[in-house]
mmCIF file with all atom_site columns, C-alpha atoms in Angstrom:
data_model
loop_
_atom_site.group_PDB
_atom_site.id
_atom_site.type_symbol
_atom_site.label_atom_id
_atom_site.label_alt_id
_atom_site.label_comp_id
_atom_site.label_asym_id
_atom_site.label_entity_id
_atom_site.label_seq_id
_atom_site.pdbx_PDB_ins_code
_atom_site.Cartn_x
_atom_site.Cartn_y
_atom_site.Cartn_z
_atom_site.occupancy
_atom_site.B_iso_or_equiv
_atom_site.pdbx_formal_charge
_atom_site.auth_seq_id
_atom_site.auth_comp_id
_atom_site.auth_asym_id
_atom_site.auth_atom_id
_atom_site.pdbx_PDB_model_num
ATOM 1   C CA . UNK A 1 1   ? 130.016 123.804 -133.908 1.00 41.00 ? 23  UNK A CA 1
ATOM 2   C CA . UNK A 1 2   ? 132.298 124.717 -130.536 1.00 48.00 ? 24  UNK A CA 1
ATOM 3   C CA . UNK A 1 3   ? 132.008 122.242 -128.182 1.00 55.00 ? 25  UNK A CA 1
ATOM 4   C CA . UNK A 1 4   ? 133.515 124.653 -125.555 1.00 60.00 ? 26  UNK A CA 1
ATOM 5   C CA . UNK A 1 5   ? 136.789 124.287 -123.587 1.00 69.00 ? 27  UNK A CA 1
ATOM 6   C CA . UNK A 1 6   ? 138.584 120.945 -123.300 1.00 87.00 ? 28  UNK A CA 1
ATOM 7   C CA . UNK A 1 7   ? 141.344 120.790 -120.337 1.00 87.00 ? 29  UNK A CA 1
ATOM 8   C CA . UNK A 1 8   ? 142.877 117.772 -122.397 1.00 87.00 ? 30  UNK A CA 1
ATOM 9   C CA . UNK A 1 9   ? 143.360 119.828 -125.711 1.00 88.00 ? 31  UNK A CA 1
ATOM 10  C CA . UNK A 1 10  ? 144.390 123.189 -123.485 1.00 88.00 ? 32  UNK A CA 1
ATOM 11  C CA . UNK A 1 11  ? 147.170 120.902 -121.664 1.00 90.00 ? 33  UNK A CA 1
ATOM 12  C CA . UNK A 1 12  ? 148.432 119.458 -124.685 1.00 89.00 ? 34  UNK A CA 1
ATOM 13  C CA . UNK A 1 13  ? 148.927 122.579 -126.841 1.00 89.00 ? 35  UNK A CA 1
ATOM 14  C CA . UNK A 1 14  ? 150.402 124.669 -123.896 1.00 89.00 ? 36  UNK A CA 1
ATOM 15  C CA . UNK A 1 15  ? 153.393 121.585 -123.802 1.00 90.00 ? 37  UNK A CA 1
ATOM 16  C CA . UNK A 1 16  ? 153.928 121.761 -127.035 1.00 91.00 ? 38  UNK A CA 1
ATOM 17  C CA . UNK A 1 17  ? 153.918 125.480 -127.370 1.00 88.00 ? 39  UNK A CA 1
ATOM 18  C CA . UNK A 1 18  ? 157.550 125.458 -125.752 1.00 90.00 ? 40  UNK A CA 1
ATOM 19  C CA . UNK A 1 19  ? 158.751 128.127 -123.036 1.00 91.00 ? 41  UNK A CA 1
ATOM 20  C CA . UNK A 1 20  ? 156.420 130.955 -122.838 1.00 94.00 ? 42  UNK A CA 1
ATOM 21  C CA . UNK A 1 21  ? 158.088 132.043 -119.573 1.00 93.00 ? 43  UNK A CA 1
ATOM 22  C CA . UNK A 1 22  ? 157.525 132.028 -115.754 1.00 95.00 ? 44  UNK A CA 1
ATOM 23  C CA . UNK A 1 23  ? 155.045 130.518 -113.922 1.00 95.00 ? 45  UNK A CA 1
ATOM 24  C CA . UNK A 1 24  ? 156.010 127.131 -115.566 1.00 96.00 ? 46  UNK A CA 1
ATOM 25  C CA . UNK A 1 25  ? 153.856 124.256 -114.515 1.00 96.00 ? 47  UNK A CA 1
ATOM 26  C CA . UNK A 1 26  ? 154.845 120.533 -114.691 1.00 95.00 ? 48  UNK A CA 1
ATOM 27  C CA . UNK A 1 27  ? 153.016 117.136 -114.985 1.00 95.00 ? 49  UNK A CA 1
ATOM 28  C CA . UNK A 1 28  ? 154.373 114.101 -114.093 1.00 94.00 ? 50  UNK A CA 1
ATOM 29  C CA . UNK A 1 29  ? 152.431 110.735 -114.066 1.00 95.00 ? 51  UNK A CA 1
ATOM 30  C CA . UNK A 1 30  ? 153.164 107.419 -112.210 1.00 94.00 ? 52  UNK A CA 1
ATOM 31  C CA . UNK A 1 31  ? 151.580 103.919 -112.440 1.00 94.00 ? 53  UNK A CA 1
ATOM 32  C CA . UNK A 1 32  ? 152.322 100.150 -111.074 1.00 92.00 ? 54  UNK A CA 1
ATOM 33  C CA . UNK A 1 33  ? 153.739 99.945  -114.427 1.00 91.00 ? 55  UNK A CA 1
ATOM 34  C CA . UNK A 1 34  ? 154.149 101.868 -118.048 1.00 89.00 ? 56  UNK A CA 1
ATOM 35  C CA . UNK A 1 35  ? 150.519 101.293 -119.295 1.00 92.00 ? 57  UNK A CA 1
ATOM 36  C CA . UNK A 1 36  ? 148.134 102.953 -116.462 1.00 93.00 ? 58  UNK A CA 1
ATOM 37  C CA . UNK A 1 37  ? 148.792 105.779 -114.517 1.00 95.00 ? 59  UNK A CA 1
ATOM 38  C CA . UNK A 1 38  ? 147.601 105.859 -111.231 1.00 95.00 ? 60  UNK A CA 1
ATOM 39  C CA . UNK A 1 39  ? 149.079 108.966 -110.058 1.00 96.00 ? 61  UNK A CA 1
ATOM 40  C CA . UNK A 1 40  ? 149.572 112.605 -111.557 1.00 96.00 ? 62  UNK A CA 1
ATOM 41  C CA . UNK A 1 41  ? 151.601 115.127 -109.631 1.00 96.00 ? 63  UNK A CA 1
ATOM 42  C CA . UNK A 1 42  ? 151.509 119.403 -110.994 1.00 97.00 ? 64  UNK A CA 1
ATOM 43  C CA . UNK A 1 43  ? 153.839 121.424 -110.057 1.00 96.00 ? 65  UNK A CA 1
ATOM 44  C CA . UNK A 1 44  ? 154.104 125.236 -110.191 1.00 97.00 ? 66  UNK A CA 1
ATOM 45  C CA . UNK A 1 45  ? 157.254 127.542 -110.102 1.00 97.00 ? 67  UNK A CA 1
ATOM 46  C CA . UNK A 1 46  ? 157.461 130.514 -110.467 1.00 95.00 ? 68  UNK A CA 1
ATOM 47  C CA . UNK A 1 47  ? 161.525 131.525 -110.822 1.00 93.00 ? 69  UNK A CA 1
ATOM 48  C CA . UNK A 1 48  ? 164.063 129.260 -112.743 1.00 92.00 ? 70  UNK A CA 1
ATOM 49  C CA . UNK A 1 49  ? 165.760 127.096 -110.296 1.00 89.00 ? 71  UNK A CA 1
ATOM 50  C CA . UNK A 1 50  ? 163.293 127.337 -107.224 1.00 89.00 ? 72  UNK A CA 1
ATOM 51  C CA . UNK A 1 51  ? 161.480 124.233 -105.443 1.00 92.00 ? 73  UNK A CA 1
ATOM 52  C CA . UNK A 1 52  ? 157.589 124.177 -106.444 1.00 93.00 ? 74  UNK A CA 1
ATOM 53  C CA . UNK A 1 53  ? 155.645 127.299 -104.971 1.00 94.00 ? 75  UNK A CA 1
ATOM 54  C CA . UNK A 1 54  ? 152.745 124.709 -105.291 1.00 95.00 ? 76  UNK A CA 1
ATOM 55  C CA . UNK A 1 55  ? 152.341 121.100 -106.191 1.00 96.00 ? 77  UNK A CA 1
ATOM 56  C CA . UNK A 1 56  ? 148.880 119.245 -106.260 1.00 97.00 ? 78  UNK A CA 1
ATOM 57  C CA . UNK A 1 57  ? 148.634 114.951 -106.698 1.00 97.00 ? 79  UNK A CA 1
ATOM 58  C CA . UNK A 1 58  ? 145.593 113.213 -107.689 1.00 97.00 ? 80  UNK A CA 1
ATOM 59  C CA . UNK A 1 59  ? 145.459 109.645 -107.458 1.00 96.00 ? 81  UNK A CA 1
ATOM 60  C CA . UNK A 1 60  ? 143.327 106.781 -108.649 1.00 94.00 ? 82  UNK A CA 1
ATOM 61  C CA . UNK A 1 61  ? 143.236 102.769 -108.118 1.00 90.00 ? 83  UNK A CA 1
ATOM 62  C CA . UNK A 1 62  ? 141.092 101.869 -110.767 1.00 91.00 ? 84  UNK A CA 1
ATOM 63  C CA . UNK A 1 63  ? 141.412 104.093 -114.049 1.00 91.00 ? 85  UNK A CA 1
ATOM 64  C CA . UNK A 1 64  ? 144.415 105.739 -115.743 1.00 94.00 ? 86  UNK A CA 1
ATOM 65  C CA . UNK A 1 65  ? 144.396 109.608 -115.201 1.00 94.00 ? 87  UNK A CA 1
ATOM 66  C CA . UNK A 1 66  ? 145.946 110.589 -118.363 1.00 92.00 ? 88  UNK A CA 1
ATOM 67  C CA . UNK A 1 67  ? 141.870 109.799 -119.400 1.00 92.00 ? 89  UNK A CA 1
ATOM 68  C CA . UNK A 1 68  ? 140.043 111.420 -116.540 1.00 93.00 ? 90  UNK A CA 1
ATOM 69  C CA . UNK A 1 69  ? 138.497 114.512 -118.028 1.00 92.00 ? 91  UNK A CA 1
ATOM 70  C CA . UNK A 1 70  ? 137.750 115.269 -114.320 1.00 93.00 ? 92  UNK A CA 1
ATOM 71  C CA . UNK A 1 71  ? 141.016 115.058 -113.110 1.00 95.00 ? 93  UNK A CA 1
ATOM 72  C CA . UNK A 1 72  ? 142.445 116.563 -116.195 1.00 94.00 ? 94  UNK A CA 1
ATOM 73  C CA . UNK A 1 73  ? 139.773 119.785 -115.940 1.00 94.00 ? 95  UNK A CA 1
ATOM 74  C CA . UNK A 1 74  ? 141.190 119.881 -111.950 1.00 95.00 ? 96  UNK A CA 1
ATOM 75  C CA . UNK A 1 75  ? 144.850 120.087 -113.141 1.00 96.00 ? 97  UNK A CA 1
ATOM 76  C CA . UNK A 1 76  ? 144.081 122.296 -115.786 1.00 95.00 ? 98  UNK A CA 1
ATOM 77  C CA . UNK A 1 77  ? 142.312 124.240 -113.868 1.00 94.00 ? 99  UNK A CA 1
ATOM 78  C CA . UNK A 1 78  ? 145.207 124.263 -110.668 1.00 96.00 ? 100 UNK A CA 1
ATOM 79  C CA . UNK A 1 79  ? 147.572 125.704 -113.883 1.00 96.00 ? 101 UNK A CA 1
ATOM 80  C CA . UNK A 1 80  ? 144.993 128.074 -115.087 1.00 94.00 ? 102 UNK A CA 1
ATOM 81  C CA . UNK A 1 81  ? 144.863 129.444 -111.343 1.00 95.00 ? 103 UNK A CA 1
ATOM 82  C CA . UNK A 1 82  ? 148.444 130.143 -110.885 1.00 96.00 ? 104 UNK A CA 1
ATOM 83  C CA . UNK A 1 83  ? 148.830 131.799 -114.230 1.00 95.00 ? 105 UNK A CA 1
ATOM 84  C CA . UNK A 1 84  ? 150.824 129.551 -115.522 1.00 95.00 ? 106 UNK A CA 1
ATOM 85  C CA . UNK A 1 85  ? 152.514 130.736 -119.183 1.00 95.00 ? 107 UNK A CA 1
ATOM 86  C CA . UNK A 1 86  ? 154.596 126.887 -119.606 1.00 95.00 ? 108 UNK A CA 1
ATOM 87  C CA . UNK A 1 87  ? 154.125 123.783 -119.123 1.00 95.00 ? 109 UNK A CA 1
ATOM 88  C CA . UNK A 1 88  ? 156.538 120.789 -119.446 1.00 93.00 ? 110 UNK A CA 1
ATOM 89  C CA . UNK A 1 89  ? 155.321 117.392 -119.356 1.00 88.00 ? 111 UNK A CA 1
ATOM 90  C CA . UNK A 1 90  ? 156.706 114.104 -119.035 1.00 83.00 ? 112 UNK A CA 1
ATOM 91  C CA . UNK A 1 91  ? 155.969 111.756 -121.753 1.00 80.00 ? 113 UNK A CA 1
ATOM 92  C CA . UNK A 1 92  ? 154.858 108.524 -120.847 1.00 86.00 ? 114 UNK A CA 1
ATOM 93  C CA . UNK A 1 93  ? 154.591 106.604 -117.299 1.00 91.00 ? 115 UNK A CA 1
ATOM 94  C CA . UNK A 1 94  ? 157.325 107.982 -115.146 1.00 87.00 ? 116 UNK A CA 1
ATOM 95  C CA . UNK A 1 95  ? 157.932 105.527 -112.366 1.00 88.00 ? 117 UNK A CA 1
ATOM 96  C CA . UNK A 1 96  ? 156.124 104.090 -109.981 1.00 90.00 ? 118 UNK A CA 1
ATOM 97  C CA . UNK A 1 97  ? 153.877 105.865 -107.675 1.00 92.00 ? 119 UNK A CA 1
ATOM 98  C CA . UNK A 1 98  ? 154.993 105.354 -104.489 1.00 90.00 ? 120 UNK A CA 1
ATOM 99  C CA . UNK A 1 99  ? 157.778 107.521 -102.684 1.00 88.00 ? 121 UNK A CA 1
ATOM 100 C CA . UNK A 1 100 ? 160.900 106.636 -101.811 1.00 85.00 ? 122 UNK A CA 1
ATOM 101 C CA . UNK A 1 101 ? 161.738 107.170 -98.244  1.00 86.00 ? 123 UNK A CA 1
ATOM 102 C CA . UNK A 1 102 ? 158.290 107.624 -97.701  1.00 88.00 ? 124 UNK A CA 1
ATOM 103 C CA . UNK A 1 103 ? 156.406 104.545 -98.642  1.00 88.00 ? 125 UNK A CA 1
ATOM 104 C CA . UNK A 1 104 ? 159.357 102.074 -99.034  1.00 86.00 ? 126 UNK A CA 1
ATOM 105 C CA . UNK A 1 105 ? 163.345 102.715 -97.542  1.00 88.00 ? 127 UNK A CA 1
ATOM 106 C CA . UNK A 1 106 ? 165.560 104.990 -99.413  1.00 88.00 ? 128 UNK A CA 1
ATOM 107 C CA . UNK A 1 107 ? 167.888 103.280 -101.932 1.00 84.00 ? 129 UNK A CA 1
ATOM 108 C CA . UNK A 1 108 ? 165.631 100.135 -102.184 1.00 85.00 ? 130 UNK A CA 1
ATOM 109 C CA . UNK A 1 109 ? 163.086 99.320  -104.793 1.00 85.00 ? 131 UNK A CA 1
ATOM 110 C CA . UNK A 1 110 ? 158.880 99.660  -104.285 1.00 86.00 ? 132 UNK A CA 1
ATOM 111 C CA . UNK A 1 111 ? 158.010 96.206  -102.788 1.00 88.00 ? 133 UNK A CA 1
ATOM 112 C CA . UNK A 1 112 ? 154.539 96.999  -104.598 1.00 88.00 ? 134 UNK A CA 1
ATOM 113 C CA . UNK A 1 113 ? 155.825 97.937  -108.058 1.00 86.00 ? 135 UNK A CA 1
ATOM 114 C CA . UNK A 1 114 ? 157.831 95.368  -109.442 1.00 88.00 ? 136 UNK A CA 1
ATOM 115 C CA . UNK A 1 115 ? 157.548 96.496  -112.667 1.00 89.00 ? 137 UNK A CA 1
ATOM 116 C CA . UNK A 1 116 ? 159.965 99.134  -112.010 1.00 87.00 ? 138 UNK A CA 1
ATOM 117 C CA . UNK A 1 117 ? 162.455 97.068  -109.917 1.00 84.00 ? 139 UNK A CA 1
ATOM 118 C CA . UNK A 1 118 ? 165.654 97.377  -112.572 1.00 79.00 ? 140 UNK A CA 1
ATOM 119 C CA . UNK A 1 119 ? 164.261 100.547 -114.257 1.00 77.00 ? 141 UNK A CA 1
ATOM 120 C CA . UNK A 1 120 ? 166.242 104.009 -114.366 1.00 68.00 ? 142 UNK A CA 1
ATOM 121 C CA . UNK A 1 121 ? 162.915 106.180 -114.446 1.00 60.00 ? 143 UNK A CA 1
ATOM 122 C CA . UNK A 1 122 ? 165.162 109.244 -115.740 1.00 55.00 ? 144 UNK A CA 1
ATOM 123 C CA . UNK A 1 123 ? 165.679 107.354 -119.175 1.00 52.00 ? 145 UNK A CA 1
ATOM 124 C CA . UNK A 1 124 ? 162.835 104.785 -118.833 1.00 49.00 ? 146 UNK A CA 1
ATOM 125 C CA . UNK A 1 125 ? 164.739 102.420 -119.573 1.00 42.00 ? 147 UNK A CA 1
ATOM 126 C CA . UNK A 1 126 ? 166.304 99.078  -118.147 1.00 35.00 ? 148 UNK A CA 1
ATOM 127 C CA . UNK A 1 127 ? 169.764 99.768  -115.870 1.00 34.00 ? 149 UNK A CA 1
ATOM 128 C CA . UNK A 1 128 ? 171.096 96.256  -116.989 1.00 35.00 ? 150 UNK A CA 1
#
């Protein structure tokens, strides 16, 4: 029996289906720390080496997006619109999800997200 289209399943086999060629989309997700992620940010481009054409965040306090089917039918959905042929997403939690030089002073670490105080997010791993 077909259950009908799941954004979850769609997103997961189009990253693992390697580079399929331009529009590539992105996911990224962020949390307080590496077990709940509060924050999921899509990008689109649509020519190697160019900034996002479009990037979309969705954000939530209380539940870990990479289990919202909502959210996750919204960002499949953002992909789906763009025409997106790749997508490349980061495994696991990567950082916190506050911005540097927005939220908190460049060069210093998120007063809110200790977690990630002596973390390089690029190798998720400890910089000690």
């Amino acid at each position: 029996m077909k259950l009908g289209w799941q954004a979850d399943k769609w997103l997961s086999k189009k990253s693992k289906g390697g580079f399929r060629g331009y529009p590539i989309g992105t996911l990224a997700f962020y949390g307080p720390d590496d077990q709940r992620a509060s924050k999921l940010v899509a990008c689109v481009f649509f020519d190697p080496g160019s900034e996002p054409a479009e990037m979309r965040k969705w954000f939530d306090e209380q539940g870990d997006l990479r289990t919202s089917a909502t959210v996750l039918t919204e960002v499949s959905m953002f992909l789906r619109m763009h025409g997106v042929r790749s997508i490349t997403l980061v495994e696991g939690i990567f950082g916190c999800p506050h911005e540097e030089a927005v939220d908190y002073p460049q060069g210093q670490d998120c007063p809110q997200c200790a977690f990630w105080a002596d973390r390089d997010r690029s190798v998720q791993q400890s910089r000690k």
